[in-house]
PDB file of C-alpha atoms and ligand atoms in Angstrom:
ATOM      1  CA  UNK A 221     -47.448  16.851  45.881  1.00  0.00           C
ATOM      2  CA  UNK A 222     -49.744  17.238  49.028  1.00  0.00           C
ATOM      3  CA  UNK A 223     -51.847  20.016  48.739  1.00  0.00           C
ATOM      4  CA  UNK A 224     -51.582  22.259  51.713  1.00  0.00           C
ATOM      5  CA  UNK A 225     -52.253  25.683  52.690  1.00  0.00           C
ATOM      6  CA  UNK A 226     -51.165  27.664  55.515  1.00  0.00           C
ATOM      7  CA  UNK A 227     -52.887  30.719  56.357  1.00  0.00           C
ATOM      8  CA  UNK A 228     -51.741  34.221  56.351  1.00  0.00           C
ATOM      9  CA  UNK A 229     -50.759  33.985  60.213  1.00  0.00           C
ATOM     10  CA  UNK A 230     -49.427  30.613  60.366  1.00  0.00           C
ATOM     11  CA  UNK A 231     -47.210  31.408  56.908  1.00  0.00           C
ATOM     12  CA  UNK A 232     -45.872  34.705  58.718  1.00  0.00           C
ATOM     13  CA  UNK A 233     -45.117  32.655  62.465  1.00  0.00           C
ATOM     14  CA  UNK A 234     -42.875  29.755  60.145  1.00  0.00           C
ATOM     15  CA  UNK A 235     -41.183  31.952  58.177  1.00  0.00           C
ATOM     16  CA  UNK A 236     -40.272  33.922  61.854  1.00  0.00           C
ATOM     17  CA  UNK A 237     -39.731  30.719  63.478  1.00  0.00           C
ATOM     18  CA  UNK A 238     -41.812  31.657  66.267  1.00  0.00           C
ATOM     19  CA  UNK A 239     -43.723  28.671  68.233  1.00  0.00           C
ATOM     20  CA  UNK A 240     -46.538  27.376  67.014  1.00  0.00           C
ATOM     21  CA  UNK A 241     -49.345  25.211  68.297  1.00  0.00           C
ATOM     22  CA  UNK A 242     -52.165  23.370  66.492  1.00  0.00           C
ATOM     23  CA  UNK A 243     -55.970  22.920  66.955  1.00  0.00           C
ATOM     24  CA  UNK A 244     -58.103  20.126  65.582  1.00  0.00           C
ATOM     25  CA  UNK A 245     -61.897  20.751  63.673  1.00  0.00           C
ATOM     26  CA  UNK A 246     -63.726  17.609  64.756  1.00  0.00           C
ATOM     27  CA  UNK A 247     -64.235  19.720  67.915  1.00  0.00           C
ATOM     28  CA  UNK A 248     -65.701  22.553  66.211  1.00  0.00           C
ATOM     29  CA  UNK A 249     -68.170  20.356  63.805  1.00  0.00           C
ATOM     30  CA  UNK A 250     -69.000  17.667  65.997  1.00  0.00           C
ATOM     31  CA  UNK A 251     -67.979  18.205  69.504  1.00  0.00           C
ATOM     32  CA  UNK A 252     -70.187  21.386  70.158  1.00  0.00           C
ATOM     33  CA  UNK A 253     -72.896  23.319  68.713  1.00  0.00           C
ATOM     34  CA  UNK A 254     -73.036  26.535  66.322  1.00  0.00           C
ATOM     35  CA  UNK A 255     -72.590  29.300  67.323  1.00  0.00           C
ATOM     36  CA  UNK A 256     -70.587  28.621  70.686  1.00  0.00           C
ATOM     37  CA  UNK A 257     -67.812  26.350  68.400  1.00  0.00           C
ATOM     38  CA  UNK A 258     -66.911  28.932  66.418  1.00  0.00           C
ATOM     39  CA  UNK A 259     -66.953  31.453  69.298  1.00  0.00           C
ATOM     40  CA  UNK A 260     -64.820  29.026  71.316  1.00  0.00           C
ATOM     41  CA  UNK A 261     -62.652  28.481  68.543  1.00  0.00           C
ATOM     42  CA  UNK A 262     -61.785  32.078  67.676  1.00  0.00           C
ATOM     43  CA  UNK A 263     -61.466  32.689  71.866  1.00  0.00           C
ATOM     44  CA  UNK A 264     -59.306  29.153  72.063  1.00  0.00           C
ATOM     45  CA  UNK A 265     -57.096  30.519  69.305  1.00  0.00           C
ATOM     46  CA  UNK A 266     -56.452  34.416  71.179  1.00  0.00           C
ATOM     47  CA  UNK A 267     -55.641  32.550  74.154  1.00  0.00           C
ATOM     48  CA  UNK A 268     -52.631  31.362  71.971  1.00  0.00           C
ATOM     49  CA  UNK A 269     -51.736  34.537  70.958  1.00  0.00           C
ATOM     50  CA  UNK A 270     -52.672  36.023  74.141  1.00  0.00           C
ATOM     51  CA  UNK A 271     -49.416  33.640  75.230  1.00  0.00           C
ATOM     52  CA  UNK A 272     -46.981  34.433  73.340  1.00  0.00           C
ATOM     53  CA  UNK A 273     -47.519  31.736  70.248  1.00  0.00           C
ATOM     54  CA  UNK A 274     -49.536  31.127  67.136  1.00  0.00           C
ATOM     55  CA  UNK A 275     -52.804  28.952  66.501  1.00  0.00           C
ATOM     56  CA  UNK A 276     -52.952  27.011  63.677  1.00  0.00           C
ATOM     57  CA  UNK A 277     -56.241  25.247  63.465  1.00  0.00           C
ATOM     58  CA  UNK A 278     -56.582  21.975  61.166  1.00  0.00           C
ATOM     59  CA  UNK A 279     -59.036  21.017  58.474  1.00  0.00           C
ATOM     60  CA  UNK A 280     -59.667  19.514  55.120  1.00  0.00           C
ATOM     61  CA  UNK A 281     -61.076  21.762  52.722  1.00  0.00           C
ATOM     62  CA  UNK A 282     -62.488  21.225  49.333  1.00  0.00           C
ATOM     63  CA  UNK A 283     -59.288  18.566  49.129  1.00  0.00           C
ATOM     64  CA  UNK A 284     -56.546  20.928  50.159  1.00  0.00           C
ATOM     65  CA  UNK A 285     -55.027  20.506  53.655  1.00  0.00           C
ATOM     66  CA  UNK A 286     -55.267  23.864  55.326  1.00  0.00           C
ATOM     67  CA  UNK A 287     -53.160  24.285  58.380  1.00  0.00           C
ATOM     68  CA  UNK A 288     -54.618  27.753  59.933  1.00  0.00           C
ATOM     69  CA  UNK A 289     -58.012  29.211  59.016  1.00  0.00           C
ATOM     70  CA  UNK A 290     -58.199  32.415  58.028  1.00  0.00           C
ATOM     71  CA  UNK A 291     -62.121  33.950  59.588  1.00  0.00           C
ATOM     72  CA  UNK A 292     -64.226  33.513  56.815  1.00  0.00           C
ATOM     73  CA  UNK A 293     -63.538  29.553  56.728  1.00  0.00           C
ATOM     74  CA  UNK A 294     -63.691  28.651  60.176  1.00  0.00           C
ATOM     75  CA  UNK A 295     -67.036  30.494  60.197  1.00  0.00           C
ATOM     76  CA  UNK A 296     -68.061  28.359  57.652  1.00  0.00           C
ATOM     77  CA  UNK A 297     -66.763  25.174  58.612  1.00  0.00           C
ATOM     78  CA  UNK A 298     -68.780  26.074  61.809  1.00  0.00           C
ATOM     79  CA  UNK A 299     -72.131  26.258  60.040  1.00  0.00           C
ATOM     80  CA  UNK A 300     -71.656  23.757  57.309  1.00  0.00           C
ATOM     81  CA  UNK A 301     -74.025  20.392  57.905  1.00  0.00           C
ATOM     82  CA  UNK A 302     -72.647  17.156  57.048  1.00  0.00           C
ATOM     83  CA  UNK A 303     -68.834  17.663  57.277  1.00  0.00           C
ATOM     84  CA  UNK A 304     -66.860  14.272  57.288  1.00  0.00           C
ATOM     85  CA  UNK A 305     -65.072  13.309  60.202  1.00  0.00           C
ATOM     86  CA  UNK A 306     -61.804  12.381  59.352  1.00  0.00           C
ATOM     87  CA  UNK A 307     -59.130  10.581  61.030  1.00  0.00           C
ATOM     88  CA  UNK A 308     -56.105   8.712  60.255  1.00  0.00           C
ATOM     89  CA  UNK A 309     -58.185   6.242  57.854  1.00  0.00           C
ATOM     90  CA  UNK A 310     -59.705   8.411  55.862  1.00  0.00           C
ATOM     91  CA  UNK A 311     -57.250  11.736  55.621  1.00  0.00           C
ATOM     92  CA  UNK A 312     -55.975  11.045  52.498  1.00  0.00           C
ATOM     93  CA  UNK A 313     -59.061   9.688  50.525  1.00  0.00           C
ATOM     94  CA  UNK A 314     -61.047  12.759  51.301  1.00  0.00           C
ATOM     95  CA  UNK A 315     -58.083  14.846  49.950  1.00  0.00           C
ATOM     96  CA  UNK A 316     -57.864  12.787  47.254  1.00  0.00           C
ATOM     97  CA  UNK A 317     -61.265  13.089  46.195  1.00  0.00           C
ATOM     98  CA  UNK A 318     -61.527  16.652  46.673  1.00  0.00           C
ATOM     99  CA  UNK A 319     -63.870  16.492  50.015  1.00  0.00           C
ATOM    100  CA  UNK A 320     -63.856  18.474  53.066  1.00  0.00           C
ATOM    101  CA  UNK A 321     -63.455  17.124  56.338  1.00  0.00           C
ATOM    102  CA  UNK A 322     -62.828  18.157  60.025  1.00  0.00           C
ATOM    103  CA  UNK A 323     -59.726  16.623  61.266  1.00  0.00           C
ATOM    104  CA  UNK A 324     -59.639  14.031  64.831  1.00  0.00           C
ATOM    105  CA  UNK A 325     -56.798  14.749  67.134  1.00  0.00           C
ATOM    106  CA  UNK A 326     -55.098  11.966  64.501  1.00  0.00           C
ATOM    107  CA  UNK A 327     -55.188  13.458  61.703  1.00  0.00           C
ATOM    108  CA  UNK A 328     -54.404  16.821  63.598  1.00  0.00           C
ATOM    109  CA  UNK A 329     -51.438  15.220  64.782  1.00  0.00           C
ATOM    110  CA  UNK A 330     -50.756  13.890  61.122  1.00  0.00           C
ATOM    111  CA  UNK A 331     -51.328  17.654  59.814  1.00  0.00           C
ATOM    112  CA  UNK A 332     -49.118  18.803  62.503  1.00  0.00           C
ATOM    113  CA  UNK A 333     -46.262  16.680  61.713  1.00  0.00           C
ATOM    114  CA  UNK A 334     -46.657  17.551  57.864  1.00  0.00           C
ATOM    115  CA  UNK A 335     -46.636  21.276  58.915  1.00  0.00           C
ATOM    116  CA  UNK A 336     -43.362  21.089  61.532  1.00  0.00           C
ATOM    117  CA  UNK A 337     -45.244  21.649  64.250  1.00  0.00           C
ATOM    118  CA  UNK A 338     -45.136  19.930  67.323  1.00  0.00           C
ATOM    119  CA  UNK A 339     -47.381  20.744  69.987  1.00  0.00           C
ATOM    120  CA  UNK A 340     -51.214  20.806  69.998  1.00  0.00           C
ATOM    121  CA  UNK A 341     -54.334  22.056  71.926  1.00  0.00           C
ATOM    122  CA  UNK A 342     -57.330  19.998  72.149  1.00  0.00           C
ATOM    123  CA  UNK A 343     -60.078  19.035  75.009  1.00  0.00           C
ATOM    124  CA  UNK A 344     -60.396  15.435  75.575  1.00  0.00           C
ATOM    125  CA  UNK A 345     -58.946  12.597  73.119  1.00  0.00           C
ATOM    126  CA  UNK A 346     -60.274   9.776  71.908  1.00  0.00           C
ATOM    127  CA  UNK A 347     -59.522   6.371  74.116  1.00  0.00           C
ATOM    128  CA  UNK A 348     -60.922   2.884  74.966  1.00  0.00           C
ATOM    129  CA  UNK A 349     -65.168   2.642  75.143  1.00  0.00           C
ATOM    130  CA  UNK A 350     -66.496   1.629  77.874  1.00  0.00           C
ATOM    131  CA  UNK A 351     -67.970  -2.341  76.085  1.00  0.00           C
ATOM    132  CA  UNK A 352     -64.654  -1.922  74.248  1.00  0.00           C
ATOM    133  CA  UNK A 353     -64.639  -5.576  75.268  1.00  0.00           C
ATOM    134  CA  UNK A 354     -67.348  -6.913  72.853  1.00  0.00           C
ATOM    135  CA  UNK A 355     -67.242  -3.520  70.218  1.00  0.00           C
ATOM    136  CA  UNK A 356     -63.283  -3.374  69.948  1.00  0.00           C
ATOM    137  CA  UNK A 357     -64.308   0.594  70.170  1.00  0.00           C
ATOM    138  CA  UNK A 358     -60.404   2.159  70.322  1.00  0.00           C
ATOM    139  CA  UNK A 359     -59.561   5.543  69.222  1.00  0.00           C
ATOM    140  CA  UNK A 360     -57.301   5.782  66.611  1.00  0.00           C
ATOM    141  CA  UNK A 361     -56.125   9.135  68.592  1.00  0.00           C
ATOM    142  CA  UNK A 362     -54.214   6.132  71.151  1.00  0.00           C
ATOM    143  CA  UNK A 363     -52.447   4.580  68.111  1.00  0.00           C
ATOM    144  CA  UNK A 364     -51.502   7.947  66.810  1.00  0.00           C
ATOM    145  CA  UNK A 365     -49.994   8.809  69.792  1.00  0.00           C
ATOM    146  CA  UNK A 366     -47.843   5.914  69.438  1.00  0.00           C
ATOM    147  CA  UNK A 367     -46.261   6.669  66.051  1.00  0.00           C
ATOM    148  CA  UNK A 368     -46.640  10.787  65.387  1.00  0.00           C
ATOM    149  CA  UNK A 369     -44.253  12.813  67.666  1.00  0.00           C
ATOM    150  CA  UNK A 370     -46.651  15.979  68.374  1.00  0.00           C
ATOM    151  CA  UNK A 371     -47.482  16.710  72.127  1.00  0.00           C
ATOM    152  CA  UNK A 372     -50.825  16.467  72.803  1.00  0.00           C
ATOM    153  CA  UNK A 373     -52.723  18.839  75.918  1.00  0.00           C
ATOM    154  CA  UNK A 374     -55.640  17.719  76.704  1.00  0.00           C
ATOM    155  CA  UNK A 375     -58.114  17.553  79.830  1.00  0.00           C
ATOM    156  CA  UNK A 376     -57.760  13.741  80.448  1.00  0.00           C
ATOM    157  CA  UNK A 377     -60.481  11.531  79.340  1.00  0.00           C
ATOM    158  CA  UNK A 378     -63.711  11.840  79.837  1.00  0.00           C
ATOM    159  CA  UNK A 379     -65.912   9.279  81.629  1.00  0.00           C
ATOM    160  CA  UNK A 380     -67.721   7.603  78.718  1.00  0.00           C
ATOM    161  CA  UNK A 381     -64.447   6.316  77.996  1.00  0.00           C
ATOM    162  CA  UNK A 382     -63.041   3.253  80.248  1.00  0.00           C
ATOM    163  CA  UNK A 383     -60.538   5.438  81.806  1.00  0.00           C
ATOM    164  CA  UNK A 384     -58.656   2.239  83.230  1.00  0.00           C
ATOM    165  CA  UNK A 385     -58.125   0.441  80.020  1.00  0.00           C
ATOM    166  CA  UNK A 386     -57.460   4.163  78.139  1.00  0.00           C
ATOM    167  CA  UNK A 387     -54.217   4.434  80.418  1.00  0.00           C
ATOM    168  CA  UNK A 388     -53.234   0.782  79.987  1.00  0.00           C
ATOM    169  CA  UNK A 389     -53.499   0.801  75.757  1.00  0.00           C
ATOM    170  CA  UNK A 390     -51.056   3.850  76.331  1.00  0.00           C
ATOM    171  CA  UNK A 391     -49.081   2.631  78.573  1.00  0.00           C
ATOM    172  CA  UNK A 392     -48.708  -0.796  75.826  1.00  0.00           C
ATOM    173  CA  UNK A 393     -48.179   1.570  72.845  1.00  0.00           C
ATOM    174  CA  UNK A 394     -45.257   3.342  75.182  1.00  0.00           C
ATOM    175  CA  UNK A 395     -47.023   6.802  75.084  1.00  0.00           C
ATOM    176  CA  UNK A 396     -45.858   9.155  78.206  1.00  0.00           C
ATOM    177  CA  UNK A 397     -48.768  10.203  80.155  1.00  0.00           C
ATOM    178  CA  UNK A 398     -47.607  13.205  82.282  1.00  0.00           C
ATOM    179  CA  UNK A 399     -50.503  14.605  84.593  1.00  0.00           C
ATOM    180  CA  UNK A 400     -49.552  18.659  84.934  1.00  0.00           C
ATOM    181  CA  UNK A 401     -49.246  19.603  88.609  1.00  0.00           C
ATOM    182  CA  UNK A 402     -50.853  17.065  90.334  1.00  0.00           C
ATOM    183  CA  UNK A 403     -50.265  13.149  90.805  1.00  0.00           C
ATOM    184  CA  UNK A 404     -54.136  12.377  89.635  1.00  0.00           C
ATOM    185  CA  UNK A 405     -55.083  11.359  86.218  1.00  0.00           C
ATOM    186  CA  UNK A 406     -57.569  14.245  85.515  1.00  0.00           C
ATOM    187  CA  UNK A 407     -61.081  13.233  84.225  1.00  0.00           C
ATOM    188  CA  UNK A 408     -62.193  15.762  81.801  1.00  0.00           C
ATOM    189  CA  UNK A 409     -64.888  17.533  83.667  1.00  0.00           C
ATOM    190  CA  UNK A 410     -63.415  17.400  87.042  1.00  0.00           C
ATOM    191  CA  UNK A 411     -59.665  17.581  87.698  1.00  0.00           C
ATOM    192  CA  UNK A 412     -59.605  14.904  89.660  1.00  0.00           C
ATOM    193  CA  UNK A 413     -59.873  11.073  88.701  1.00  0.00           C
ATOM    194  CA  UNK A 414     -59.377   7.877  91.582  1.00  0.00           C
ATOM    195  CA  UNK A 415     -56.110   6.973  88.895  1.00  0.00           C
ATOM    196  CA  UNK A 416     -52.726   8.125  89.796  1.00  0.00           C
ATOM    197  CA  UNK A 417     -51.561   9.169  85.744  1.00  0.00           C
ATOM    198  CA  UNK A 418     -48.143   7.421  85.354  1.00  0.00           C
ATOM    199  CA  UNK A 419     -45.910  10.662  85.085  1.00  0.00           C
ATOM    200  CA  UNK A 420     -46.224  14.121  86.503  1.00  0.00           C
ATOM    201  CA  UNK A 421     -44.656  17.499  85.592  1.00  0.00           C
ATOM    202  CA  UNK A 422     -44.821  20.697  87.203  1.00  0.00           C
ATOM    203  CA  UNK A 423     -43.458  22.778  84.658  1.00  0.00           C
ATOM    204  CA  UNK A 424     -43.777  23.618  80.355  1.00  0.00           C
ATOM    205  CA  UNK A 425     -40.041  23.863  80.753  1.00  0.00           C
ATOM    206  CA  UNK A 426     -39.805  19.761  81.836  1.00  0.00           C
ATOM    207  CA  UNK A 427     -42.458  19.063  79.191  1.00  0.00           C
ATOM    208  CA  UNK A 428     -40.902  20.684  76.492  1.00  0.00           C
ATOM    209  CA  UNK A 429     -37.231  18.594  77.301  1.00  0.00           C
ATOM    210  CA  UNK A 430     -39.191  15.671  77.490  1.00  0.00           C
ATOM    211  CA  UNK A 431     -40.098  16.082  74.101  1.00  0.00           C
ATOM    212  CA  UNK A 432     -37.194  17.641  72.671  1.00  0.00           C
ATOM    213  CA  UNK A 433     -35.523  14.092  74.484  1.00  0.00           C
ATOM    214  CA  UNK A 434     -37.587  12.052  72.960  1.00  0.00           C
ATOM    215  CA  UNK A 435     -36.732  13.493  69.248  1.00  0.00           C
ATOM    216  CA  UNK A 436     -33.204  13.077  70.151  1.00  0.00           C
ATOM    217  CA  UNK A 437     -33.442   9.863  70.698  1.00  0.00           C
ATOM    218  CA  UNK A 438     -35.490   9.280  67.681  1.00  0.00           C
ATOM    219  CA  UNK A 439     -38.667   7.823  69.421  1.00  0.00           C
ATOM    220  CA  UNK A 440     -41.853   7.512  67.546  1.00  0.00           C
ATOM    221  CA  UNK A 441     -44.961   8.911  68.758  1.00  0.00           C
ATOM    222  CA  UNK A 442     -45.793  11.992  71.208  1.00  0.00           C
ATOM    223  CA  UNK A 443     -46.602  12.662  74.681  1.00  0.00           C
ATOM    224  CA  UNK A 444     -49.840  12.932  75.955  1.00  0.00           C
ATOM    225  CA  UNK A 445     -50.338  15.980  79.233  1.00  0.00           C
ATOM    226  CA  UNK A 446     -53.241  15.426  81.319  1.00  0.00           C
ATOM    227  CA  UNK A 447     -53.947  19.239  81.704  1.00  0.00           C
ATOM    228  CA  UNK A 448     -56.807  19.294  84.984  1.00  0.00           C
ATOM    229  CA  UNK A 449     -59.820  21.669  84.218  1.00  0.00           C
ATOM    230  CA  UNK A 450     -59.491  24.769  86.509  1.00  0.00           C
ATOM    231  CA  UNK A 451     -61.408  23.934  90.052  1.00  0.00           C
ATOM    232  CA  UNK A 452     -64.112  27.240  89.351  1.00  0.00           C
ATOM    233  CA  UNK A 453     -64.963  25.620  86.388  1.00  0.00           C
ATOM    234  CA  UNK A 454     -65.677  21.580  87.307  1.00  0.00           C
ATOM    235  CA  UNK A 455     -68.562  19.545  87.315  1.00  0.00           C
ATOM    236  CA  UNK A 456     -69.388  16.905  90.238  1.00  0.00           C
ATOM    237  CA  UNK A 457     -68.921  13.687  89.057  1.00  0.00           C
ATOM    238  CA  UNK A 458     -72.078  12.714  91.201  1.00  0.00           C
ATOM    239  CA  UNK A 459     -73.945  15.056  88.701  1.00  0.00           C
ATOM    240  CA  UNK A 460     -72.188  13.593  85.442  1.00  0.00           C
ATOM    241  CA  UNK A 461     -72.666   9.810  86.325  1.00  0.00           C
ATOM    242  CA  UNK A 462     -76.353   8.820  85.530  1.00  0.00           C
ATOM    243  CA  UNK A 463     -75.982  11.674  82.739  1.00  0.00           C
ATOM    244  CA  UNK A 464     -73.485   9.324  80.844  1.00  0.00           C
ATOM    245  CA  UNK A 465     -75.160   6.193  81.559  1.00  0.00           C
ATOM    246  CA  UNK A 466     -78.288   7.568  80.334  1.00  0.00           C
ATOM    247  CA  UNK A 467     -76.326   8.766  76.796  1.00  0.00           C
ATOM    248  CA  UNK A 468     -74.435   5.408  76.628  1.00  0.00           C
ATOM    249  CA  UNK A 469     -78.025   3.236  77.031  1.00  0.00           C
ATOM    250  CA  UNK A 470     -79.064   5.483  74.252  1.00  0.00           C
ATOM    251  CA  UNK A 471     -76.316   4.985  72.175  1.00  0.00           C
ATOM    252  CA  UNK A 472     -76.229   0.893  72.278  1.00  0.00           C
ATOM    253  CA  UNK A 473     -80.439   1.081  71.763  1.00  0.00           C
ATOM    254  CA  UNK A 474     -80.067   3.219  68.803  1.00  0.00           C
ATOM    255  CA  UNK A 475     -77.124   0.448  67.344  1.00  0.00           C
ATOM    256  CA  UNK A 476     -74.688   3.410  67.334  1.00  0.00           C
ATOM    257  CA  UNK A 477     -71.509   2.610  66.287  1.00  0.00           C
ATOM    258  CA  UNK A 478     -67.912   3.490  64.778  1.00  0.00           C
ATOM    259  CA  UNK A 479     -67.222   6.900  64.062  1.00  0.00           C
ATOM    260  CA  UNK A 480     -70.473   8.504  65.024  1.00  0.00           C
ATOM    261  CA  UNK A 481     -70.116   7.277  69.178  1.00  0.00           C
ATOM    262  CA  UNK A 482     -68.374  10.117  70.076  1.00  0.00           C
ATOM    263  CA  UNK A 483     -70.308  12.856  68.477  1.00  0.00           C
ATOM    264  CA  UNK A 484     -73.444  11.273  69.766  1.00  0.00           C
ATOM    265  CA  UNK A 485     -72.280  10.951  73.329  1.00  0.00           C
ATOM    266  CA  UNK A 486     -71.186  14.629  73.313  1.00  0.00           C
ATOM    267  CA  UNK A 487     -74.364  15.877  71.991  1.00  0.00           C
ATOM    268  CA  UNK A 488     -76.450  14.008  74.826  1.00  0.00           C
ATOM    269  CA  UNK A 489     -74.463  14.651  77.713  1.00  0.00           C
ATOM    270  CA  UNK A 490     -74.796  18.567  76.123  1.00  0.00           C
ATOM    271  CA  UNK A 491     -78.891  17.994  76.227  1.00  0.00           C
ATOM    272  CA  UNK A 492     -78.791  16.782  79.411  1.00  0.00           C
ATOM    273  CA  UNK A 493     -76.994  18.699  81.331  1.00  0.00           C
ATOM    274  CA  UNK A 494     -78.672  22.002  79.510  1.00  0.00           C
ATOM    275  CA  UNK A 495     -75.540  22.849  78.268  1.00  0.00           C
ATOM    276  CA  UNK A 496     -73.579  23.045  81.441  1.00  0.00           C
ATOM    277  CA  UNK A 497     -70.870  20.315  79.733  1.00  0.00           C
ATOM    278  CA  UNK A 498     -70.523  22.606  77.019  1.00  0.00           C
ATOM    279  CA  UNK A 499     -69.547  25.559  79.811  1.00  0.00           C
ATOM    280  CA  UNK A 500     -67.027  23.300  81.376  1.00  0.00           C
ATOM    281  CA  UNK A 501     -65.732  22.175  77.983  1.00  0.00           C
ATOM    282  CA  UNK A 502     -65.097  25.794  76.698  1.00  0.00           C
ATOM    283  CA  UNK A 503     -63.129  26.314  80.130  1.00  0.00           C
ATOM    284  CA  UNK A 504     -61.117  23.325  79.556  1.00  0.00           C
ATOM    285  CA  UNK A 505     -60.024  24.044  76.144  1.00  0.00           C
ATOM    286  CA  UNK A 506     -59.048  27.533  76.564  1.00  0.00           C
ATOM    287  CA  UNK A 507     -57.130  26.239  80.204  1.00  0.00           C
ATOM    288  CA  UNK A 508     -55.382  23.192  77.662  1.00  0.00           C
ATOM    289  CA  UNK A 509     -54.598  25.945  75.190  1.00  0.00           C
ATOM    290  CA  UNK A 510     -52.887  28.433  77.712  1.00  0.00           C
ATOM    291  CA  UNK A 511     -50.781  25.639  78.170  1.00  0.00           C
ATOM    292  CA  UNK A 512     -49.471  24.259  74.963  1.00  0.00           C
ATOM    293  CA  UNK A 513     -48.622  27.660  74.361  1.00  0.00           C
ATOM    294  CA  UNK A 514     -46.047  27.780  77.321  1.00  0.00           C
ATOM    295  CA  UNK A 515     -44.458  24.225  75.860  1.00  0.00           C
ATOM    296  CA  UNK A 516     -44.320  25.328  72.309  1.00  0.00           C
ATOM    297  CA  UNK A 517     -42.264  28.633  73.664  1.00  0.00           C
ATOM    298  CA  UNK A 518     -40.298  26.323  75.502  1.00  0.00           C
ATOM    299  CA  UNK A 519     -39.600  24.294  73.111  1.00  0.00           C
ATOM    300  CA  UNK A 520     -38.817  26.778  70.895  1.00  0.00           C
ATOM    301  CA  UNK A 521     -36.032  28.138  72.654  1.00  0.00           C
ATOM    302  CA  UNK A 522     -34.330  24.164  73.033  1.00  0.00           C
ATOM    303  CA  UNK A 523     -31.840  24.153  70.103  1.00  0.00           C
ATOM    304  CA  UNK A 524     -32.886  21.581  67.445  1.00  0.00           C
TER     305      UNK A 524
HETATM  306  N1  PSU B 819     -63.495  13.959  72.908  1.00  0.00           N
HETATM  307  C1  PSU B 819     -64.299  14.784  73.554  1.00  0.00           C
HETATM  308  N2  PSU B 819     -64.520  15.928  72.556  1.00  0.00           N
HETATM  309  C2  PSU B 819     -64.118  15.936  71.294  1.00  0.00           C
HETATM  310  C3  PSU B 819     -63.901  14.660  70.655  1.00  0.00           C
HETATM  311  C4  PSU B 819     -63.548  13.649  71.339  1.00  0.00           C
HETATM  312  O1  PSU B 819     -64.230  14.836  74.618  1.00  0.00           O
HETATM  313  O2  PSU B 819     -64.344  16.735  70.185  1.00  0.00           O
HETATM  314  C5  PSU B 819     -63.115  14.290  69.225  1.00  0.00           C
HETATM  315  C6  PSU B 819     -61.850  14.666  69.014  1.00  0.00           C
HETATM  316  O3  PSU B 819     -61.764  15.066  67.309  1.00  0.00           O
HETATM  317  C7  PSU B 819     -61.217  13.015  68.869  1.00  0.00           C
HETATM  318  C8  PSU B 819     -62.021  12.479  68.312  1.00  0.00           C
HETATM  319  O4  PSU B 819     -60.176  13.029  68.632  1.00  0.00           O
HETATM  320  O5  PSU B 819     -63.728  12.892  68.717  1.00  0.00           O
HETATM  321  C9  PSU B 819     -62.338  10.912  69.043  1.00  0.00           C
HETATM  322  O6  PSU B 819     -63.311  10.199  67.769  1.00  0.00           O
HETATM  323  P1  PSU B 819     -62.861   8.386  68.224  1.00  0.00           P
HETATM  324  O7  PSU B 819     -63.473   8.024  69.686  1.00  0.00           O
HETATM  325  O8  PSU B 819     -64.561   8.130  67.383  1.00  0.00           O
HETATM  326  O9  PSU B 819     -61.991   8.185  67.686  1.00  0.00           O
HETATM  327 MN1   MN B 820     -64.187   5.132  68.321  1.00  0.00          MN
END
């Protein structure tokens, strides 16, 4: 009924019961420029294989939900112009109308659930935007975490978001927010923020056990694992604060709204830092892929 297609690699892994890690595609089409987007996607997939799991990059291509992309499909998606950014609201519509779309965190979680994949690695999640008290801009990613049972590994939240409000919404929605290996909630380009994470775990095994326990307790929703960027790849907050403020001011001045906000800010920050933001972004996504692969392996070792 759902037009779904598994890549050769993912189909084999499923048949053999190997651990799988889901990956999103909006980071490819709307989060990074070409060709770094395609190169990074390939490197992230390889990190997962090297760590003993199998990557499944999600996307909708011509009305079919793809779980795992073949090399040529990834290349094509990474170079295409005008690909839709697809979240929970528009996923079924995109498939129904034969469209092509890149999946956000929310849509990737839905695709992962359909494919029986419980662990997902990305860079940063969407959250509560600054000024949300007037714009009402709160990412659908947060509500997805409250209802779809996938453990998402991200590097915390970007300072383009209102981090305290993002944590408040996650708390209200009953989403476990777990910092990996430290007390502080990491802030994407910086390993530390001023805020303590609500929970802390120091091993992939504990994260997998908590995931399995939530499943056994029939609690809806997933877990957010906040994995700090490796310190050698950090960008000092002082450097980014004015860049973020300028990007946000431009977005406001140009009346950018809805799903265009996050891609606009990411692109401006990339330009204003002359690509430094991208180097850090690549390092943290790879780091998240490695942790997600470990969690997927641990989860596989726990009886269902
Ligand atoms: N944050 C990032 N990089 C990204 C995104 C968010 O640091 O690439 C992407 C993800 O796909 C995320 C989406 O799910 O943007 C959130 O968009 P919105 O804020 O419109 O919900
Ligand atoms: Mn939004």
